Coordinates of C-alpha atoms in Angstrom, one line a residue:
X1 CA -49.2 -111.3 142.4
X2 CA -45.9 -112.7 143.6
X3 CA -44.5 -116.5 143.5
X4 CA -42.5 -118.4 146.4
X5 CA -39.4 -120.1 145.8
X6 CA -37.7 -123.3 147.4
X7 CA -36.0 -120.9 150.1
X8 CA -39.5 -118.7 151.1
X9 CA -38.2 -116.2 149.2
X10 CA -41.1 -113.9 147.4
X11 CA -40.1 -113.1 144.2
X12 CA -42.5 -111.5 141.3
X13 CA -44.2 -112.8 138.6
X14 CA -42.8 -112.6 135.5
X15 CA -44.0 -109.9 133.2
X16 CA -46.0 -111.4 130.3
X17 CA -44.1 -110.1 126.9
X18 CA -46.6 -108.2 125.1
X19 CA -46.6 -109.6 121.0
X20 CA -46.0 -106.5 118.8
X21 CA -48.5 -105.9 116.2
X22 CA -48.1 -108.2 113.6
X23 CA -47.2 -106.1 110.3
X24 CA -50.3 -106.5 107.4
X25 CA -50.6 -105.5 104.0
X26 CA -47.9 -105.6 101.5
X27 CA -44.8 -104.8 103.9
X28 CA -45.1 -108.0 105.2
X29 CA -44.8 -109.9 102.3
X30 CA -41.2 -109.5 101.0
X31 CA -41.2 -111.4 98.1
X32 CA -44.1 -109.7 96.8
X33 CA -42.1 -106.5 97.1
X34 CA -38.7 -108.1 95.6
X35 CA -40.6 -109.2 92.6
X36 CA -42.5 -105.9 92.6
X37 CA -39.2 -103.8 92.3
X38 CA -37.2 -105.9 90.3
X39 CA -39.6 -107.5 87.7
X40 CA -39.9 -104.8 85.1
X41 CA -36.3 -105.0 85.4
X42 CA -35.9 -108.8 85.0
X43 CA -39.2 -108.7 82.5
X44 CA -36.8 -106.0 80.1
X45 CA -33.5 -107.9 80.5
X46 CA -35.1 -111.2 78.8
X47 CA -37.2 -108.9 76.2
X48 CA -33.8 -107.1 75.0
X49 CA -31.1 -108.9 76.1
X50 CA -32.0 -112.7 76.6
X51 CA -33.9 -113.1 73.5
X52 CA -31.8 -111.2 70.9
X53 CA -29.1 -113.0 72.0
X54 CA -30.2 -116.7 72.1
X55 CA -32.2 -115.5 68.6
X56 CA -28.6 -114.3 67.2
X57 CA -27.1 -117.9 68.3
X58 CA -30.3 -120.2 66.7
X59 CA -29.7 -117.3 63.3
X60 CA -26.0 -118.4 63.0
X61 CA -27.0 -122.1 62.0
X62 CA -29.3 -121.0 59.4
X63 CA -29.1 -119.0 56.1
X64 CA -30.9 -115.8 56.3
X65 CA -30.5 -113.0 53.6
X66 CA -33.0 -109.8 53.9
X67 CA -34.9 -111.8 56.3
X68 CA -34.4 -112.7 60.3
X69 CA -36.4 -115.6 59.7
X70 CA -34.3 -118.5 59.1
X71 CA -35.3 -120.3 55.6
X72 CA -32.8 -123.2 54.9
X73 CA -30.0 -124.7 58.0
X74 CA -25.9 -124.5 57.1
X75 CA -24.8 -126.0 60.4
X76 CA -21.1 -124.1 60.5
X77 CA -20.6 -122.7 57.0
X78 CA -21.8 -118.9 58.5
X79 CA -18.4 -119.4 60.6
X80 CA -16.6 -120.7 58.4
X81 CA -17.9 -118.0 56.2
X82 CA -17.1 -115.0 58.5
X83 CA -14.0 -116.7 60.3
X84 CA -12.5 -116.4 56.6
X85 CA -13.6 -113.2 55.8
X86 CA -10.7 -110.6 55.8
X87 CA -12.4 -107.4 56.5
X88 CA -13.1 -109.7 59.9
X89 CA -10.2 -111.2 60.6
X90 CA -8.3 -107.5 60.1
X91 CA -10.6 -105.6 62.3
X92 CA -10.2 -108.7 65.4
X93 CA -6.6 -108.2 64.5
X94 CA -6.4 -104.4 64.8
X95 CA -8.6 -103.7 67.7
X96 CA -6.4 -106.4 69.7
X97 CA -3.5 -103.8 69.3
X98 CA -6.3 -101.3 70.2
X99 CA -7.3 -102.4 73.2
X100 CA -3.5 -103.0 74.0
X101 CA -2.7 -99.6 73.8
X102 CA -6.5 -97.8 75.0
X103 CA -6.8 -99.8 77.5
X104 CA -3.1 -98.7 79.6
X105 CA -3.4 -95.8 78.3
X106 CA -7.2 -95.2 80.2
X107 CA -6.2 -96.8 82.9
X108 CA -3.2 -94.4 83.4
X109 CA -4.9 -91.3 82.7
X110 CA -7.8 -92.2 85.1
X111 CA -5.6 -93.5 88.2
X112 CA -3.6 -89.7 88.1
X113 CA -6.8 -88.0 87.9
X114 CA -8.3 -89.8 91.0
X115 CA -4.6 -88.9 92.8
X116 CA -4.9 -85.7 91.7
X117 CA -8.5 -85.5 93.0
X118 CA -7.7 -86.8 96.2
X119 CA -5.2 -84.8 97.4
X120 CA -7.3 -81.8 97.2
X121 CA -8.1 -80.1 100.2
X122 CA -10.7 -77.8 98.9
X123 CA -13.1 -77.6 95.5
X124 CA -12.4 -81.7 95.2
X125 CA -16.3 -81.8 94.3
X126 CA -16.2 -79.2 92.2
X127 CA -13.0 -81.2 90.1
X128 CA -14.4 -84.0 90.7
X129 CA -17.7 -83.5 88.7
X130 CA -15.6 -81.6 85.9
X131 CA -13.5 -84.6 85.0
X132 CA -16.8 -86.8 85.3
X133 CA -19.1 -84.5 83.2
X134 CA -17.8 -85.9 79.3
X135 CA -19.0 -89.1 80.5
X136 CA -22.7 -88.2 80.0
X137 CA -22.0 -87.1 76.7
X138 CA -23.0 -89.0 74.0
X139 CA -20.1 -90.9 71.6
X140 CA -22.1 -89.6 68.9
X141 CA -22.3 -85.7 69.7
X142 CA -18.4 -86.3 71.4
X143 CA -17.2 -88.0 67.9
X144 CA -18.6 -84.5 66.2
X145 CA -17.3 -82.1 68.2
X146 CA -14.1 -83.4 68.0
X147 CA -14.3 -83.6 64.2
X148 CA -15.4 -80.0 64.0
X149 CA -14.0 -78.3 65.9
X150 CA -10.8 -79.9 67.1
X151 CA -9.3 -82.4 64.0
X152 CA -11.4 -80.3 61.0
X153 CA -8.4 -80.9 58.7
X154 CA -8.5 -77.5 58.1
X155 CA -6.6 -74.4 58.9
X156 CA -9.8 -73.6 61.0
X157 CA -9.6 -76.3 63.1
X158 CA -8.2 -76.2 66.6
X159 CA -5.1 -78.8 66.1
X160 CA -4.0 -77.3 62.8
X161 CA -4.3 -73.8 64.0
X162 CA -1.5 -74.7 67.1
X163 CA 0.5 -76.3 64.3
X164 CA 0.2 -74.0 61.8
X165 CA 2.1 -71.5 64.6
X166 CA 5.1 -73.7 64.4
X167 CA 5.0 -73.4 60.5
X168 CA 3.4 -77.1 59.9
X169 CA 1.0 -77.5 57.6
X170 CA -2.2 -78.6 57.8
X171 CA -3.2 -82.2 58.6
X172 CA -5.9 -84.2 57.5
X173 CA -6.5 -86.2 60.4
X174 CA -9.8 -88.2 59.4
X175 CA -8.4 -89.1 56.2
X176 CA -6.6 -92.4 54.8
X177 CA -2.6 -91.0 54.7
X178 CA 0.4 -92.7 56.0
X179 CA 0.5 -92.7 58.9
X180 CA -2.4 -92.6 59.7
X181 CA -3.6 -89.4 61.7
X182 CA -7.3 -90.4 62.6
X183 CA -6.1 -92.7 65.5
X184 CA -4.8 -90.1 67.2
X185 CA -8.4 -88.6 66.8
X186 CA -9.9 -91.7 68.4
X187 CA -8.1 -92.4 71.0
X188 CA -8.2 -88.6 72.3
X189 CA -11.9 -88.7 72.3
X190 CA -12.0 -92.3 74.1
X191 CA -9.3 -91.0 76.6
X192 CA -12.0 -87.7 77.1
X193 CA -15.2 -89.9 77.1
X194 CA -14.1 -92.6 79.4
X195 CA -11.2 -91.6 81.8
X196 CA -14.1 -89.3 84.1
X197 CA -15.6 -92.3 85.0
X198 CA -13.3 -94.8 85.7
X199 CA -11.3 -91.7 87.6
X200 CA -15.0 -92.1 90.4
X201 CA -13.8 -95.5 90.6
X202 CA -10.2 -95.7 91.8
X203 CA -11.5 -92.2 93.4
X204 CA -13.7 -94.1 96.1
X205 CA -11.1 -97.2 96.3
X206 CA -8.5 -94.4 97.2
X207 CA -10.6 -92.9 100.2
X208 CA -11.7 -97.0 101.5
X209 CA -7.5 -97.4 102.2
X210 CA -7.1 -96.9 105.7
X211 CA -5.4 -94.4 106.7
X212 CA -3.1 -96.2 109.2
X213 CA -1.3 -97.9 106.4
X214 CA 0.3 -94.8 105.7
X215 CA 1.0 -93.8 108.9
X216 CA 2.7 -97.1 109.9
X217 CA 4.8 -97.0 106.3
X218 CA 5.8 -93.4 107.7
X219 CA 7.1 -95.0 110.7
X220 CA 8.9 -97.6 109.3
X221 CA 11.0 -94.7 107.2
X222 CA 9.0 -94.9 103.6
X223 CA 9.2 -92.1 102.0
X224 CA 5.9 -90.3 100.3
X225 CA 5.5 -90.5 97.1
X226 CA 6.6 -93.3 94.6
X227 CA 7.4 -95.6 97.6
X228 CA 4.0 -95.2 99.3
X229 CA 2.1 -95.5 95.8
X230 CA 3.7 -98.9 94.9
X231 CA 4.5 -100.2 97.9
X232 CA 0.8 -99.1 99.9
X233 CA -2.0 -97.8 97.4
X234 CA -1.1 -99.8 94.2
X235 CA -1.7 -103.3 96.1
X236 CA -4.6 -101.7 98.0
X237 CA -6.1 -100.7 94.6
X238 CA -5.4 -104.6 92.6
X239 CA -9.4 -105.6 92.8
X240 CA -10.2 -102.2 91.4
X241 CA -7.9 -101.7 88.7
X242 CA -8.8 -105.9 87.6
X243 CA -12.3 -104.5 87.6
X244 CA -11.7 -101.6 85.3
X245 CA -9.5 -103.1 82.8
X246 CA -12.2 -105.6 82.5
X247 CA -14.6 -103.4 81.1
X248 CA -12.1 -101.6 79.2
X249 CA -11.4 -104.4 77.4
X250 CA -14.6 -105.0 76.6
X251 CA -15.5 -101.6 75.4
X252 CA -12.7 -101.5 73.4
X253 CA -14.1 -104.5 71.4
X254 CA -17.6 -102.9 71.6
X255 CA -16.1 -99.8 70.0
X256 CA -18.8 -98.4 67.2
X257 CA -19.8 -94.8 67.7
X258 CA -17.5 -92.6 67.0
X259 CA -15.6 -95.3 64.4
X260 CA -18.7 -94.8 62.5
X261 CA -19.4 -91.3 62.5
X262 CA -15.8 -90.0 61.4
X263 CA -14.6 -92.7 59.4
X264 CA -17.5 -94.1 57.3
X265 CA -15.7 -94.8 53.5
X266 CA -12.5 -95.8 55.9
X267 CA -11.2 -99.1 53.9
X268 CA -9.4 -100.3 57.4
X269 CA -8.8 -99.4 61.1
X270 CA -12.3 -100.0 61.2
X271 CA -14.0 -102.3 64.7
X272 CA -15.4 -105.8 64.1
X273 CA -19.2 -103.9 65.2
X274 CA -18.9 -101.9 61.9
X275 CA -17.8 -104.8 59.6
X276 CA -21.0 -106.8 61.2
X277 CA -23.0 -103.8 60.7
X278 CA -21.9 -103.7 57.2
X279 CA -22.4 -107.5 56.7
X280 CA -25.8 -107.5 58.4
X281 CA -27.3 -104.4 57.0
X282 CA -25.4 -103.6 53.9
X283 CA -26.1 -104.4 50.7
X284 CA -26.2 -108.2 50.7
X285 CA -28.0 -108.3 54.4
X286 CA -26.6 -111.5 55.5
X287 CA -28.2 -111.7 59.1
X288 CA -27.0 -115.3 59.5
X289 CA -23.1 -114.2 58.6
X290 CA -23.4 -111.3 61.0
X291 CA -25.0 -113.2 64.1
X292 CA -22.2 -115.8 63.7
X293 CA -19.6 -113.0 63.5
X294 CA -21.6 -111.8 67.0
X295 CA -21.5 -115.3 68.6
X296 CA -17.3 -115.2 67.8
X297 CA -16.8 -111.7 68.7
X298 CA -18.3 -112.0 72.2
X299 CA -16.8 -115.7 72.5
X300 CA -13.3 -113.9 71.8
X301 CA -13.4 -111.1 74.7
X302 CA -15.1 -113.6 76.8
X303 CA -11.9 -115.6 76.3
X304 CA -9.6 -112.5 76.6
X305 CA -11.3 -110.9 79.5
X306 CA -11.1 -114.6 81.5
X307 CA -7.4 -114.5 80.9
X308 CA -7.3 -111.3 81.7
X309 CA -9.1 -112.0 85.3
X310 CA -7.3 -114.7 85.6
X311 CA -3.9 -113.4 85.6
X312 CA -4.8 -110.7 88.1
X313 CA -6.2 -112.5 90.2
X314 CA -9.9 -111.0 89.6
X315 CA -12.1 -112.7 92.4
X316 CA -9.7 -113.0 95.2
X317 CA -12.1 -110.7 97.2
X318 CA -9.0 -109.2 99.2
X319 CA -7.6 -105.8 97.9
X320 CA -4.0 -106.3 99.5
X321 CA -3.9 -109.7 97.1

Protein backbone atom coordinates (compact mmCIF):
# COMPACT_ATOMS: atom_id res chain seq x y z
CA UNK A 1 0.00 0.00 0.00
CA UNK A 2 1.58 3.22 -1.03
CA UNK A 3 0.49 6.99 -0.27
CA UNK A 4 0.60 10.13 -2.80
CA UNK A 5 2.17 13.20 -2.02
CA UNK A 6 1.35 16.91 -3.06
CA UNK A 7 3.75 16.46 -6.25
CA UNK A 8 2.17 12.73 -7.50
CA UNK A 9 4.98 11.33 -6.08
CA UNK A 10 4.28 7.53 -4.71
CA UNK A 11 5.94 7.13 -1.73
CA UNK A 12 5.37 4.03 0.94
CA UNK A 13 3.57 3.67 3.84
CA UNK A 14 5.28 3.97 6.88
CA UNK A 15 6.16 0.84 8.70
CA UNK A 16 4.12 0.47 11.85
CA UNK A 17 6.83 0.14 14.92
CA UNK A 18 6.15 -3.06 16.42
CA UNK A 19 5.94 -2.43 20.70
CA UNK A 20 8.51 -4.84 22.25
CA UNK A 21 7.23 -7.10 24.79
CA UNK A 22 6.50 -5.35 27.78
CA UNK A 23 8.89 -6.90 30.59
CA UNK A 24 6.59 -8.77 33.64
CA UNK A 25 7.37 -10.20 36.85
CA UNK A 26 9.85 -8.82 39.20
CA UNK A 27 12.49 -7.26 36.62
CA UNK A 28 10.15 -4.76 35.93
CA UNK A 29 9.63 -3.45 39.08
CA UNK A 30 12.83 -1.72 40.15
CA UNK A 31 12.10 -0.61 43.37
CA UNK A 32 11.05 -3.84 44.47
CA UNK A 33 14.49 -5.07 43.51
CA UNK A 34 16.45 -2.00 45.16
CA UNK A 35 14.60 -2.65 48.34
CA UNK A 36 15.07 -6.37 47.81
CA UNK A 37 19.04 -6.04 47.63
CA UNK A 38 19.63 -3.41 49.97
CA UNK A 39 17.12 -3.94 52.87
CA UNK A 40 18.86 -6.58 54.93
CA UNK A 41 21.49 -4.24 54.57
CA UNK A 42 19.62 -1.09 55.66
CA UNK A 43 17.42 -3.37 58.20
CA UNK A 44 21.19 -4.40 60.02
CA UNK A 45 22.66 -0.92 59.81
CA UNK A 46 19.64 0.56 62.16
CA UNK A 47 19.71 -2.79 64.35
CA UNK A 48 23.59 -2.33 65.13
CA UNK A 49 24.55 0.86 64.22
CA UNK A 50 21.52 3.37 64.48
CA UNK A 51 20.16 2.12 67.64
CA UNK A 52 23.37 1.59 69.78
CA UNK A 53 24.28 4.80 68.93
CA UNK A 54 21.21 7.02 69.58
CA UNK A 55 20.79 4.50 72.81
CA UNK A 56 24.55 5.55 73.86
CA UNK A 57 23.45 9.38 73.43
CA UNK A 58 19.80 9.04 75.45
CA UNK A 59 22.45 6.70 78.26
CA UNK A 60 24.71 9.76 78.62
CA UNK A 61 21.87 12.02 80.32
CA UNK A 62 21.04 9.41 82.78
CA UNK A 63 22.78 7.50 85.68
CA UNK A 64 23.27 3.90 84.98
CA UNK A 65 25.60 1.62 87.06
CA UNK A 66 25.50 -2.32 86.27
CA UNK A 67 22.45 -1.65 84.34
CA UNK A 68 21.80 -0.11 80.57
CA UNK A 69 18.57 0.89 81.75
CA UNK A 70 18.59 4.41 82.74
CA UNK A 71 17.16 4.71 86.55
CA UNK A 72 17.56 8.47 87.71
CA UNK A 73 18.44 11.69 84.84
CA UNK A 74 21.97 13.92 85.55
CA UNK A 75 21.57 16.14 82.57
CA UNK A 76 25.52 16.93 81.95
CA UNK A 77 27.23 15.67 85.15
CA UNK A 78 28.37 12.16 83.01
CA UNK A 79 30.49 14.84 80.96
CA UNK A 80 31.43 16.69 83.28
CA UNK A 81 32.31 13.58 85.07
CA UNK A 82 34.41 11.97 82.24
CA UNK A 83 35.63 15.42 80.64
CA UNK A 84 37.52 15.60 84.23
CA UNK A 85 38.59 12.27 84.45
CA UNK A 86 42.46 12.07 83.90
CA UNK A 87 42.93 8.63 82.73
CA UNK A 88 40.58 10.36 79.78
CA UNK A 89 41.81 13.40 79.22
CA UNK A 90 45.58 11.60 79.04
CA UNK A 91 44.63 9.01 76.56
CA UNK A 92 42.73 12.06 74.09
CA UNK A 93 45.97 13.70 74.74
CA UNK A 94 48.34 10.91 73.79
CA UNK A 95 46.65 9.42 70.90
CA UNK A 96 46.51 13.06 69.33
CA UNK A 97 50.47 12.72 69.21
CA UNK A 98 49.51 9.18 67.95
CA UNK A 99 47.72 9.76 65.24
CA UNK A 100 50.27 12.75 64.40
CA UNK A 101 52.95 10.44 64.02
CA UNK A 102 50.86 6.93 62.62
CA UNK A 103 49.09 8.66 60.51
CA UNK A 104 52.44 10.25 58.17
CA UNK A 105 54.09 7.60 58.88
CA UNK A 106 51.12 5.07 57.02
CA UNK A 107 50.58 7.26 54.60
CA UNK A 108 54.36 7.26 53.60
CA UNK A 109 54.98 3.75 53.78
CA UNK A 110 51.77 2.97 51.74
CA UNK A 111 52.34 5.68 48.81
CA UNK A 112 56.24 3.94 48.22
CA UNK A 113 54.71 0.58 48.15
CA UNK A 114 52.08 1.48 45.48
CA UNK A 115 55.27 3.25 43.46
CA UNK A 116 57.03 0.43 43.95
CA UNK A 117 54.20 -1.76 42.75
CA UNK A 118 53.64 0.15 39.78
CA UNK A 119 56.58 0.27 38.20
CA UNK A 120 56.75 -3.37 37.95
CA UNK A 121 56.72 -4.92 34.72
CA UNK A 122 56.21 -8.45 35.67
CA UNK A 123 54.80 -10.42 39.03
CA UNK A 124 52.96 -6.81 40.06
CA UNK A 125 49.96 -9.23 41.05
CA UNK A 126 51.90 -11.46 42.69
CA UNK A 127 53.47 -8.20 44.99
CA UNK A 128 50.69 -6.80 44.90
CA UNK A 129 48.59 -9.39 46.92
CA UNK A 130 51.78 -9.96 49.31
CA UNK A 131 51.81 -6.47 50.62
CA UNK A 132 47.76 -6.69 50.78
CA UNK A 133 47.61 -10.20 52.57
CA UNK A 134 48.35 -8.72 56.58
CA UNK A 135 45.32 -6.79 56.02
CA UNK A 136 42.94 -9.84 56.46
CA UNK A 137 44.69 -10.69 59.48
CA UNK A 138 43.04 -10.10 62.52
CA UNK A 139 44.58 -7.18 65.10
CA UNK A 140 44.17 -9.74 67.65
CA UNK A 141 46.14 -12.83 66.11
CA UNK A 142 48.69 -9.75 64.45
CA UNK A 143 49.10 -8.20 68.19
CA UNK A 144 50.28 -11.95 69.24
CA UNK A 145 52.40 -12.80 66.78
CA UNK A 146 54.21 -9.85 67.12
CA UNK A 147 54.53 -10.29 70.95
CA UNK A 148 55.73 -13.83 70.51
CA UNK A 149 57.64 -14.02 68.28
CA UNK A 150 59.05 -10.70 67.30
CA UNK A 151 59.21 -8.21 70.79
CA UNK A 152 59.13 -11.51 73.38
CA UNK A 153 61.49 -9.55 75.70
CA UNK A 154 63.50 -12.36 75.62
CA UNK A 155 66.77 -13.46 74.23
CA UNK A 156 64.40 -15.84 72.15
CA UNK A 157 62.68 -13.31 70.55
CA UNK A 158 63.40 -12.13 67.04
CA UNK A 159 64.35 -8.26 67.96
CA UNK A 160 66.59 -9.18 70.87
CA UNK A 161 68.20 -11.96 69.06
CA UNK A 162 69.56 -9.16 66.10
CA UNK A 163 70.52 -7.09 69.03
CA UNK A 164 72.06 -9.36 71.09
CA UNK A 165 74.64 -9.85 67.82
CA UNK A 166 75.76 -6.34 68.40
CA UNK A 167 76.38 -7.10 72.12
CA UNK A 168 72.92 -5.22 73.42
CA UNK A 169 71.15 -6.67 75.81
CA UNK A 170 67.94 -7.71 75.97
CA UNK A 171 64.87 -5.32 75.84
CA UNK A 172 61.67 -5.57 77.39
CA UNK A 173 59.61 -4.04 74.90
CA UNK A 174 55.96 -4.62 76.36
CA UNK A 175 56.94 -3.37 79.61
CA UNK A 176 56.63 0.13 81.47
CA UNK A 177 60.68 1.43 81.25
CA UNK A 178 61.80 4.76 80.14
CA UNK A 179 61.57 5.21 77.33
CA UNK A 180 59.20 3.41 76.55
CA UNK A 181 59.91 0.40 74.05
CA UNK A 182 56.23 -0.86 73.50
CA UNK A 183 55.42 2.00 71.08
CA UNK A 184 57.78 0.90 68.82
CA UNK A 185 55.80 -2.47 69.06
CA UNK A 186 52.64 -0.72 68.16
CA UNK A 187 53.27 1.22 65.67
CA UNK A 188 55.26 -1.69 63.68
CA UNK A 189 52.28 -3.89 63.76
CA UNK A 190 49.86 -0.81 62.65
CA UNK A 191 52.39 0.06 59.85
CA UNK A 192 52.16 -4.06 58.95
CA UNK A 193 48.35 -4.26 59.39
CA UNK A 194 47.26 -1.22 57.59
CA UNK A 195 49.91 0.02 54.89
CA UNK A 196 48.60 -3.22 52.37
CA UNK A 197 45.56 -1.63 52.10
CA UNK A 198 45.77 1.78 51.78
CA UNK A 199 48.96 0.76 49.27
CA UNK A 200 45.42 -0.80 46.66
CA UNK A 201 44.33 2.66 47.07
CA UNK A 202 46.97 5.10 45.77
CA UNK A 203 47.77 1.77 43.66
CA UNK A 204 44.57 2.24 41.36
CA UNK A 205 44.70 6.28 41.66
CA UNK A 206 48.29 5.78 40.20
CA UNK A 207 47.12 3.67 37.09
CA UNK A 208 43.66 6.42 36.52
CA UNK A 209 46.66 9.36 35.79
CA UNK A 210 46.89 9.62 32.24
CA UNK A 211 49.57 8.81 30.73
CA UNK A 212 49.95 11.94 28.57
CA UNK A 213 50.74 14.01 31.61
CA UNK A 214 53.95 12.53 31.63
CA UNK A 215 54.62 12.50 28.34
CA UNK A 216 53.95 16.20 27.81
CA UNK A 217 56.17 17.02 31.29
CA UNK A 218 58.92 14.98 29.28
CA UNK A 219 58.61 17.36 26.60
CA UNK A 220 58.62 20.35 28.34
CA UNK A 221 62.31 19.05 29.83
CA UNK A 222 61.09 17.55 33.43
CA UNK A 223 63.16 15.26 34.51
CA UNK A 224 61.82 11.68 35.95
CA UNK A 225 61.81 11.22 39.19
CA UNK A 226 61.37 13.74 42.12
CA UNK A 227 60.24 16.38 39.59
CA UNK A 228 57.50 14.29 37.87
CA UNK A 229 56.26 12.93 41.45
CA UNK A 230 55.66 16.47 42.88
CA UNK A 231 55.07 18.29 40.18
CA UNK A 232 52.56 15.47 38.11
CA UNK A 233 51.43 12.44 40.43
CA UNK A 234 51.38 14.08 43.91
CA UNK A 235 48.62 16.79 42.63
CA UNK A 236 47.02 13.98 40.65
CA UNK A 237 46.89 11.84 43.77
CA UNK A 238 45.34 15.03 46.47
CA UNK A 239 41.52 13.45 46.61
CA UNK A 240 43.14 10.15 47.34
CA UNK A 241 45.58 10.78 49.83
CA UNK A 242 42.58 13.43 51.76
CA UNK A 243 40.60 10.18 51.55
CA UNK A 244 43.15 7.99 53.33
CA UNK A 245 44.30 10.24 55.92
CA UNK A 246 40.67 10.45 56.82
CA UNK A 247 40.23 7.14 57.89
CA UNK A 248 43.59 7.05 59.29
CA UNK A 249 42.73 9.43 61.61
CA UNK A 250 39.91 7.80 62.55
CA UNK A 251 41.36 4.47 63.18
CA UNK A 252 43.98 5.85 64.98
CA UNK A 253 41.31 7.10 67.58
CA UNK A 254 39.47 3.77 67.15
CA UNK A 255 42.73 2.06 68.20
CA UNK A 256 41.73 -1.02 70.71
CA UNK A 257 42.99 -4.44 69.66
CA UNK A 258 46.29 -4.84 69.84
CA UNK A 259 46.48 -1.85 72.81
CA UNK A 260 44.55 -4.42 74.74
CA UNK A 261 46.09 -7.59 74.12
CA UNK A 262 49.87 -6.56 74.87
CA UNK A 263 49.50 -3.93 77.23
CA UNK A 264 46.61 -4.84 79.73
CA UNK A 265 48.11 -3.69 83.46
CA UNK A 266 49.84 -0.67 81.19
CA UNK A 267 49.14 2.53 83.70
CA UNK A 268 49.39 5.00 80.48
CA UNK A 269 49.86 5.03 76.66
CA UNK A 270 46.78 3.41 76.73
CA UNK A 271 43.53 4.63 73.74
CA UNK A 272 40.50 6.48 75.02
CA UNK A 273 38.45 2.74 73.74
CA UNK A 274 40.30 1.03 76.58
CA UNK A 275 39.76 3.70 79.33
CA UNK A 276 35.79 3.46 78.20
CA UNK A 277 36.03 -0.16 78.27
CA UNK A 278 37.47 -0.01 81.66
CA UNK A 279 34.94 2.63 82.85
CA UNK A 280 31.90 0.77 81.28
CA UNK A 281 32.78 -2.78 82.10
CA UNK A 282 35.22 -2.62 84.95
CA UNK A 283 34.60 -2.79 88.29
CA UNK A 284 32.26 0.09 88.98
CA UNK A 285 30.26 -0.41 85.42
CA UNK A 286 29.35 3.08 84.84
CA UNK A 287 27.41 2.73 81.40
CA UNK A 288 26.28 6.29 81.59
CA UNK A 289 30.04 7.70 82.22
CA UNK A 290 31.23 5.56 79.33
CA UNK A 291 28.41 6.45 76.66
CA UNK A 292 29.22 10.13 77.39
CA UNK A 293 32.96 9.45 77.03
CA UNK A 294 31.54 7.75 73.38
CA UNK A 295 29.39 10.73 72.43
CA UNK A 296 32.91 13.10 73.13
CA UNK A 297 35.19 10.82 71.59
CA UNK A 298 33.45 10.55 68.29
CA UNK A 299 32.37 14.40 68.58
CA UNK A 300 36.30 15.05 68.79
CA UNK A 301 37.51 13.12 65.47
CA UNK A 302 34.37 14.34 63.88
CA UNK A 303 35.85 17.76 64.69
CA UNK A 304 39.43 16.78 63.72
CA UNK A 305 38.61 14.85 60.63
CA UNK A 306 36.40 18.09 59.38
CA UNK A 307 39.47 20.17 59.84
CA UNK A 308 41.35 17.86 58.46
CA UNK A 309 38.97 17.78 55.11
CA UNK A 310 38.78 21.01 55.20
CA UNK A 311 42.25 22.04 54.91
CA UNK A 312 42.82 19.63 51.98
CA UNK A 313 40.35 20.46 50.22
CA UNK A 314 38.40 17.00 50.73
CA UNK A 315 35.27 17.42 48.27
CA UNK A 316 36.66 19.42 45.57
CA UNK A 317 35.84 16.38 43.25
CA UNK A 318 38.92 17.34 40.89
CA UNK A 319 42.22 15.40 41.49
CA UNK A 320 44.54 18.12 39.97
CA UNK A 321 42.93 20.58 42.87
Amino acid sequence: MSTTTTRGVASPAPAKVSKGRPRRGLRANSTFNFWLFTGPFLIGLVIFVFVPIGWSIWLSFFEARFTVTPSKFVGFENYTQILTDADFRGSLVTFTVFAAFIVPATWAMSLGLALLVNRLRFMRAFFRSVFFLPTAVSYVAAALIWKMSIFNGVRFGLANTVLSWFGIDNVAWLANPNPPWYWLVIVTVRLWLQSGFFMILFLAALQNIPRELYEAAAIDGAKPGWQTFRHITLPQLRATSTAVILLLLIAAYQAFDEFFNLLPRATWGQPPLVELYKMALGQNQNYGVGSAGAVVLTLLICVVTLFQGKIMGFGRGEESK
